[in-house]
PDB file of C-alpha atoms in Angstrom:
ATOM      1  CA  UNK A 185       0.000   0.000   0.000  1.00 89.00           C
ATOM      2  CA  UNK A 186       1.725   3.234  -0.499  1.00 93.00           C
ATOM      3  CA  UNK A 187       1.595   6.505   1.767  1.00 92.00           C
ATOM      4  CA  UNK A 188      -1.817   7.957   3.008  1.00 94.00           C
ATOM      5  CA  UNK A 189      -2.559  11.089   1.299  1.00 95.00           C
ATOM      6  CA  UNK A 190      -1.080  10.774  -2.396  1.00 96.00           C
ATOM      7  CA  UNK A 191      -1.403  10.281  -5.545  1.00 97.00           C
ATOM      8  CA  UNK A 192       0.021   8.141  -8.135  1.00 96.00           C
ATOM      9  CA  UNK A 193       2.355   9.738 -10.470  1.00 94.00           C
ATOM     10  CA  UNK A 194       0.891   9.031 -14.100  1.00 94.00           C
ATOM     11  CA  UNK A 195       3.566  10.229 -17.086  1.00 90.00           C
ATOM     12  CA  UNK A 196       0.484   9.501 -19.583  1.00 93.00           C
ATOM     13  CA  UNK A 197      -1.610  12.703 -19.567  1.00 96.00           C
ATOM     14  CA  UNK A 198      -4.730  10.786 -20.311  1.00 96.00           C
ATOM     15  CA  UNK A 199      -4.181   8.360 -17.263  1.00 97.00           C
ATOM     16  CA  UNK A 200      -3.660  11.294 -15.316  1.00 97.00           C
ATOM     17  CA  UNK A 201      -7.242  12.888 -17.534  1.00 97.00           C
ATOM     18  CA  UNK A 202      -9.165   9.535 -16.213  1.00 98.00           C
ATOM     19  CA  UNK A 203      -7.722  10.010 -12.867  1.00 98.00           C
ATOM     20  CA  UNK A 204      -8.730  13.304 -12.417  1.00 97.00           C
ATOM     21  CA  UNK A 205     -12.394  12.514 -13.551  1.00 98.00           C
ATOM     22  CA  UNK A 206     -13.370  10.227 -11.485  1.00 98.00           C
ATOM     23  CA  UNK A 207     -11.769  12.098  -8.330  1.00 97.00           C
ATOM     24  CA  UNK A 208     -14.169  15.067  -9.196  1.00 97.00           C
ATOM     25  CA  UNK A 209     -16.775  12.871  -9.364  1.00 97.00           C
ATOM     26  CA  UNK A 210     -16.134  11.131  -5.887  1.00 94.00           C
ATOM     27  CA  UNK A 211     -15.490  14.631  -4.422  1.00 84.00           C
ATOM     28  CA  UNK A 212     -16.470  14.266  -0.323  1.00 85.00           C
ATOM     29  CA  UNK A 213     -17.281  10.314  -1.157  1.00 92.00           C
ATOM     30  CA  UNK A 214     -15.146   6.579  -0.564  1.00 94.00           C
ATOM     31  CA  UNK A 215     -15.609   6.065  -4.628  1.00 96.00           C
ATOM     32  CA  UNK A 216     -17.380   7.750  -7.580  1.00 97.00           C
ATOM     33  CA  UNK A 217     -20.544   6.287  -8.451  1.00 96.00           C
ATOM     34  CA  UNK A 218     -20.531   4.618 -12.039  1.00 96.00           C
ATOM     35  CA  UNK A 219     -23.459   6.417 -12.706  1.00 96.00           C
ATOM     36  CA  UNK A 220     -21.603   9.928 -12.605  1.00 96.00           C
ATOM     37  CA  UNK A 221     -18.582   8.712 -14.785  1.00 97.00           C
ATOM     38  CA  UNK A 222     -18.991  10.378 -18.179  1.00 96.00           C
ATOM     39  CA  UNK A 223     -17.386   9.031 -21.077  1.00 92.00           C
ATOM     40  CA  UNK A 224     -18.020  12.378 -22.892  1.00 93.00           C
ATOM     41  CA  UNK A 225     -15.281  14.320 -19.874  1.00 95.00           C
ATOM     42  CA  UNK A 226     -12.883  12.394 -21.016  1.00 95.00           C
ATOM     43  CA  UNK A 227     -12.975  10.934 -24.873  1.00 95.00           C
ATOM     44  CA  UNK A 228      -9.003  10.771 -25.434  1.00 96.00           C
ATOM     45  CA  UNK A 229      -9.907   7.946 -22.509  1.00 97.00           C
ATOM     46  CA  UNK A 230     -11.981   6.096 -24.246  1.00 97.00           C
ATOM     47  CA  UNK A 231     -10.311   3.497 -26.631  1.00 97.00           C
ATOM     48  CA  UNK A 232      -8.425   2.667 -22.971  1.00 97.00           C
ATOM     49  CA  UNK A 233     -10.674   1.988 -21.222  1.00 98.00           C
ATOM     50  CA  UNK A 234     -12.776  -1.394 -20.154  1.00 98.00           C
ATOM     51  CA  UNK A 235     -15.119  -2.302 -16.878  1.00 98.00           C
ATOM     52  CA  UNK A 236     -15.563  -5.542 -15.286  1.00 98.00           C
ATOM     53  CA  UNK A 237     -18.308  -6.562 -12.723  1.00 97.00           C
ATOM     54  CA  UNK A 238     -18.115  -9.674 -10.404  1.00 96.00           C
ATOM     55  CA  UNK A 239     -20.837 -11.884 -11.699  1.00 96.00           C
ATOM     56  CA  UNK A 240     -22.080 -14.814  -8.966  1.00 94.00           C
ATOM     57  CA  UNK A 241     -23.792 -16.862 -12.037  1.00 95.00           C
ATOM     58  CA  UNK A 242     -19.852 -17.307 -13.355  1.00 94.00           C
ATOM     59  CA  UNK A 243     -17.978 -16.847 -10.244  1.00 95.00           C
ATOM     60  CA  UNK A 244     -15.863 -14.511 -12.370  1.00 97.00           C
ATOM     61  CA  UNK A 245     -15.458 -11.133 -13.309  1.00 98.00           C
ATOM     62  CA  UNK A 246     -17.680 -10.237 -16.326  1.00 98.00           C
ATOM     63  CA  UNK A 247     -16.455  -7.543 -19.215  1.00 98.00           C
ATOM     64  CA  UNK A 248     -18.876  -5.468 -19.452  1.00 97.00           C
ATOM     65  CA  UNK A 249     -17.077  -2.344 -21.336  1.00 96.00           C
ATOM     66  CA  UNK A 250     -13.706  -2.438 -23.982  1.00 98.00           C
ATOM     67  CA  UNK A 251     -12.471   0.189 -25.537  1.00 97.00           C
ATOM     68  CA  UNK A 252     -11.192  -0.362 -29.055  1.00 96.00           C
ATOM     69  CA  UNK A 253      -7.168  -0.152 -28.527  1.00 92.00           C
ATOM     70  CA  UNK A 254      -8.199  -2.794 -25.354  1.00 93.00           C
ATOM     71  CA  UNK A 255     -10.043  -5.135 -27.829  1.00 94.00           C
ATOM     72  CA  UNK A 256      -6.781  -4.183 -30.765  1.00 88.00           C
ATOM     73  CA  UNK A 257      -4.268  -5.202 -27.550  1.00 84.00           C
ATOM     74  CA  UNK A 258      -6.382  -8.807 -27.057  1.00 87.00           C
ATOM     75  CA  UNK A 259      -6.687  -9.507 -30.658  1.00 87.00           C
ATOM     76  CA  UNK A 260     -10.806 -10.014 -29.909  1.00 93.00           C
ATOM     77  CA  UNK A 261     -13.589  -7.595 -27.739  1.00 97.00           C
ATOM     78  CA  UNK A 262     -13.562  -8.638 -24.457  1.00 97.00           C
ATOM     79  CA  UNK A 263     -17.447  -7.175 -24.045  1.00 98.00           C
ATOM     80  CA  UNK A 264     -19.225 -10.064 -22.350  1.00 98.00           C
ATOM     81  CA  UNK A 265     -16.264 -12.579 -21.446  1.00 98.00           C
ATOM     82  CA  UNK A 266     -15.308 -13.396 -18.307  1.00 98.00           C
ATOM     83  CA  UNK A 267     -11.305 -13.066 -17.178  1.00 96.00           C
ATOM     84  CA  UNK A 268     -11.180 -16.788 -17.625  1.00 96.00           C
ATOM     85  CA  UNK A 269     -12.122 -16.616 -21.542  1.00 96.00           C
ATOM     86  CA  UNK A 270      -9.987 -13.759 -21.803  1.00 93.00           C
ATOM     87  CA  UNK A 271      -6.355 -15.060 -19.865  1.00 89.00           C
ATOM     88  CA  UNK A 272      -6.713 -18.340 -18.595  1.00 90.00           C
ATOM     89  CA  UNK A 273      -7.536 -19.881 -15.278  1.00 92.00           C
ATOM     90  CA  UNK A 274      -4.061 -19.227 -13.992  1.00 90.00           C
ATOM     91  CA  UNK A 275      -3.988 -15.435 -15.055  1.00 87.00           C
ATOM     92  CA  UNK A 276      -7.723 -14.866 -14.344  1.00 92.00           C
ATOM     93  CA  UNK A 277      -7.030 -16.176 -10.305  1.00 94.00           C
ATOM     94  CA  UNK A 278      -4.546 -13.414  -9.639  1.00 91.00           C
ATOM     95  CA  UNK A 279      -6.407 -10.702 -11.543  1.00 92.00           C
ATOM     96  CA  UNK A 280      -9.454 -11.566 -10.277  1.00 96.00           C
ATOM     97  CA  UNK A 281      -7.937 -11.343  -6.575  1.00 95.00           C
ATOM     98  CA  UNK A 282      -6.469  -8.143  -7.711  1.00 94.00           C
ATOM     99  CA  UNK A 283     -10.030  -6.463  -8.463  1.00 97.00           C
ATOM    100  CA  UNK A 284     -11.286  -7.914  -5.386  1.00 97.00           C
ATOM    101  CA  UNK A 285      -9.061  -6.216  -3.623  1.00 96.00           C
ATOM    102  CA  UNK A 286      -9.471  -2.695  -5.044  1.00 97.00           C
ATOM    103  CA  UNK A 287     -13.168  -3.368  -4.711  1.00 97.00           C
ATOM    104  CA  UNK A 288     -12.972  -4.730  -0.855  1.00 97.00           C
ATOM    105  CA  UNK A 289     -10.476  -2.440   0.606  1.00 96.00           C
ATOM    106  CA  UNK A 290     -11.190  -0.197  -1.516  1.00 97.00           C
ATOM    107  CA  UNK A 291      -8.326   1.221  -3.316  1.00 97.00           C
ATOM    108  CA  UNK A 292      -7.200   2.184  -6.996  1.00 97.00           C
ATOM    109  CA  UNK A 293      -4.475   0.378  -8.242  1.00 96.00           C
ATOM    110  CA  UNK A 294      -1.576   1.652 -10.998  1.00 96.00           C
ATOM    111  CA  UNK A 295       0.493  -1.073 -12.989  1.00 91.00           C
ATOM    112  CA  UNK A 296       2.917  -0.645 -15.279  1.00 84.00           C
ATOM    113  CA  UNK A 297       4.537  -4.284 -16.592  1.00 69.00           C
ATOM    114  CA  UNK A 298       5.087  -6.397 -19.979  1.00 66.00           C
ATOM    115  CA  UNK A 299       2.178  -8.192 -20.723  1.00 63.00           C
ATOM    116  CA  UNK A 300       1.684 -10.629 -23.961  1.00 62.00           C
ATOM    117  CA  UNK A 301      -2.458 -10.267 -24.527  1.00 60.00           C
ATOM    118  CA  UNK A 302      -3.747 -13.338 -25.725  1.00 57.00           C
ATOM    119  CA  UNK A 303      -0.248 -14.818 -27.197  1.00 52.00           C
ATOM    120  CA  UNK A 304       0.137 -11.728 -28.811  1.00 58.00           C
ATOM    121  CA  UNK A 305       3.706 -10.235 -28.955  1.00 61.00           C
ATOM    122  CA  UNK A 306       4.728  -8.948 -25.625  1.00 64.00           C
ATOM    123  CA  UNK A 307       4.209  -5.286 -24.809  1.00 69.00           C
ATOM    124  CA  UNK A 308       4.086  -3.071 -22.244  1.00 75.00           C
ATOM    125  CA  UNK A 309       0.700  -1.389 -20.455  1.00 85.00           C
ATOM    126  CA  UNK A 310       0.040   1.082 -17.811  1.00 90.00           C
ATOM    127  CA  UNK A 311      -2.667   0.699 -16.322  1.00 94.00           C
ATOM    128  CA  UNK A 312      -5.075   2.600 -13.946  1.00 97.00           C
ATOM    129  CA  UNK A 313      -7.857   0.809 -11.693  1.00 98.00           C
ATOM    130  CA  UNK A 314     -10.490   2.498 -10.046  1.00 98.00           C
ATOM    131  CA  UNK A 315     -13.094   0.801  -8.117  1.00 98.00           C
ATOM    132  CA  UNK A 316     -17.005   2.391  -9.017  1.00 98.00           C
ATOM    133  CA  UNK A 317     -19.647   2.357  -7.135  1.00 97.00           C
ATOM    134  CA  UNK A 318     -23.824   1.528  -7.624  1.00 95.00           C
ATOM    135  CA  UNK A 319     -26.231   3.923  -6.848  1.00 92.00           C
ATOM    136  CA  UNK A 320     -26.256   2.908  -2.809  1.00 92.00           C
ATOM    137  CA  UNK A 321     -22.826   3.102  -2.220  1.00 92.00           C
ATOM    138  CA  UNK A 322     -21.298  -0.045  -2.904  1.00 93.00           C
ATOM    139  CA  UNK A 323     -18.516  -0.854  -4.572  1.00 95.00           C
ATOM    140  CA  UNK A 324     -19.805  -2.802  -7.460  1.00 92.00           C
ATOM    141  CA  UNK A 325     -17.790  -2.931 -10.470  1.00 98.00           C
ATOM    142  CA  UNK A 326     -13.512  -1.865 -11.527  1.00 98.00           C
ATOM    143  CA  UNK A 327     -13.358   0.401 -13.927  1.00 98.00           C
ATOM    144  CA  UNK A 328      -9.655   0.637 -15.531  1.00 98.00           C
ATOM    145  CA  UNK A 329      -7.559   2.147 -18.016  1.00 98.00           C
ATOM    146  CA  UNK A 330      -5.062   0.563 -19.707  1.00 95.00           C
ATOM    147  CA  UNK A 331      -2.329   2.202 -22.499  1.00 93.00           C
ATOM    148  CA  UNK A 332      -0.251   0.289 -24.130  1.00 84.00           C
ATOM    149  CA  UNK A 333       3.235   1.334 -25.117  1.00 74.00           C
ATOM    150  CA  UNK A 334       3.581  -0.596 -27.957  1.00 63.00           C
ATOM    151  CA  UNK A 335       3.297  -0.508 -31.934  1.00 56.00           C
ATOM    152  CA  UNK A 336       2.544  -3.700 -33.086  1.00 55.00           C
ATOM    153  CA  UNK A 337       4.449  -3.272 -36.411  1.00 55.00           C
ATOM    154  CA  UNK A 338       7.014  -1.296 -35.467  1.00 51.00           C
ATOM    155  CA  UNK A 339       8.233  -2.489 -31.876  1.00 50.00           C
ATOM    156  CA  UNK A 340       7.329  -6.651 -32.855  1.00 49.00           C
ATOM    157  CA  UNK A 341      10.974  -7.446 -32.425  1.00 53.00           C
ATOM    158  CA  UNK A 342      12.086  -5.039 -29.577  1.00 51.00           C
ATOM    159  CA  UNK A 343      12.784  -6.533 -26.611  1.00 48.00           C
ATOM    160  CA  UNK A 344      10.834  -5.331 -23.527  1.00 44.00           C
ATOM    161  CA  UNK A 345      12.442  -4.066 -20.898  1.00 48.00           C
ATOM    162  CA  UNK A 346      10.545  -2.986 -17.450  1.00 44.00           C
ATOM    163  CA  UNK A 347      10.750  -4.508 -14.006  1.00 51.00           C
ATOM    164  CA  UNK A 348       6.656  -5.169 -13.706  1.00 58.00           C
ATOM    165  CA  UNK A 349       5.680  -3.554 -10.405  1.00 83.00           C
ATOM    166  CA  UNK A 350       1.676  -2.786  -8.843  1.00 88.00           C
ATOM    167  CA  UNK A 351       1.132   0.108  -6.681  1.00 93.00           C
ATOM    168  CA  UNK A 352      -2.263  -0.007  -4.357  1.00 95.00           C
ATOM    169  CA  UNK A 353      -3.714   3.507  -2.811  1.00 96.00           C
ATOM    170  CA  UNK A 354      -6.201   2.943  -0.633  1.00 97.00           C
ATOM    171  CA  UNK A 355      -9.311   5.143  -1.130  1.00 97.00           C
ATOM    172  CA  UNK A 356     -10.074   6.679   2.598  1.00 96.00           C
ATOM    173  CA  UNK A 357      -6.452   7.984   2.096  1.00 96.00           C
ATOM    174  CA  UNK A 358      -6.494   9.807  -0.746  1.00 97.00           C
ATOM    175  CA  UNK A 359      -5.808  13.755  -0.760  1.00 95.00           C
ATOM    176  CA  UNK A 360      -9.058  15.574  -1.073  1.00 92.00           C
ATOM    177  CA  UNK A 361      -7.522  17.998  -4.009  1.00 94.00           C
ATOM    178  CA  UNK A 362      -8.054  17.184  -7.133  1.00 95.00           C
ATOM    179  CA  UNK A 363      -4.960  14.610  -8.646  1.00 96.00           C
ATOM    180  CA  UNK A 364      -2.246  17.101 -10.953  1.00 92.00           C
ATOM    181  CA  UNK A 365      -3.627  17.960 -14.136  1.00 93.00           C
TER     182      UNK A 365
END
């Protein structure tokens, strides 16, 4: 967990554009409710971006949102699939733990590590999660971010080279100003 009262530091200005957006919309609250997200604050966002809600008929997490660079990273849309279709049992257990843990505690989580999406050639992501809420409170669903550093023709050969490393804030500690623009 890192120290109460900050911020990540986001080098991508539209992580730090999503960031920003859903603090306003929290404002005095533990999380901003999915209903006041609006994909229209923030449309550099949305090709990024992708939501997943637990789903007791599965016992999974459930895509319910991908954005189009998300669904270009896979190699398929993710809308609808559970983390099992989409990485395999193995990957979808720690994930899976992952968002329950940014929806439990709850906290937003920042990522940056090599990842190979569905076989695909290994690039890198940053990626932003931010737990939502339904219209009583709850934290119901993770709604993330992820930007891929990577051009699939130009960078197919070029070695990756980042030490992987996740970074949880927990909500109730977050600075009440606004994230840096």
């Amino acid at each position: 967990m890192q120290p109460p009262g900050t911020w990540p530091v986001l080098s991508d200005s539209r992580l730090r554009q999503f960031l920003r957006h859903w603090a306003a919309q929290r404002r005095d609250a533990l999380l901003a409710p999915r209903s006041k997200i609006d994909p229209l604050a923030m449309r550099e966002c949305l090709p990024y971006l992708w939501i997943y809600r637990w789903d007791d008929g599965q016992g999974d997490f459930v895509c319910n949102l991908a954005g189009e660079a998300v669904n270009e990273a896979w190699g398929f849309g993710l809308a609808g699939r559970s983390l099992q279709q989409v990485m395999g049992a193995a990957n979808a257990a720690v994930v899976g733990e992952r968002y329950r843990q940014v929806l439990r505690l709850p906290a937003l989580q920042y990522s940056w590590r090599p990842i190979a999406p569905g076989n695909a050639v290994e690039k890198v992501c940053h990626r932003l999660i931010l737990p939502v809420a339904d219209a009583d409170g709850t934290a119901a669903a993770v709604l993330g971010m992820t930007v891929y550093d990577y051009d699939r023709f130009v960078d197919a050969d070029k070695p990756i080279n980042v030490a992987p490393d996740v970074a949880m804030y927990a909500c109730a500690t977050l600075p009440r100003d606004l994230p840096p623009p």
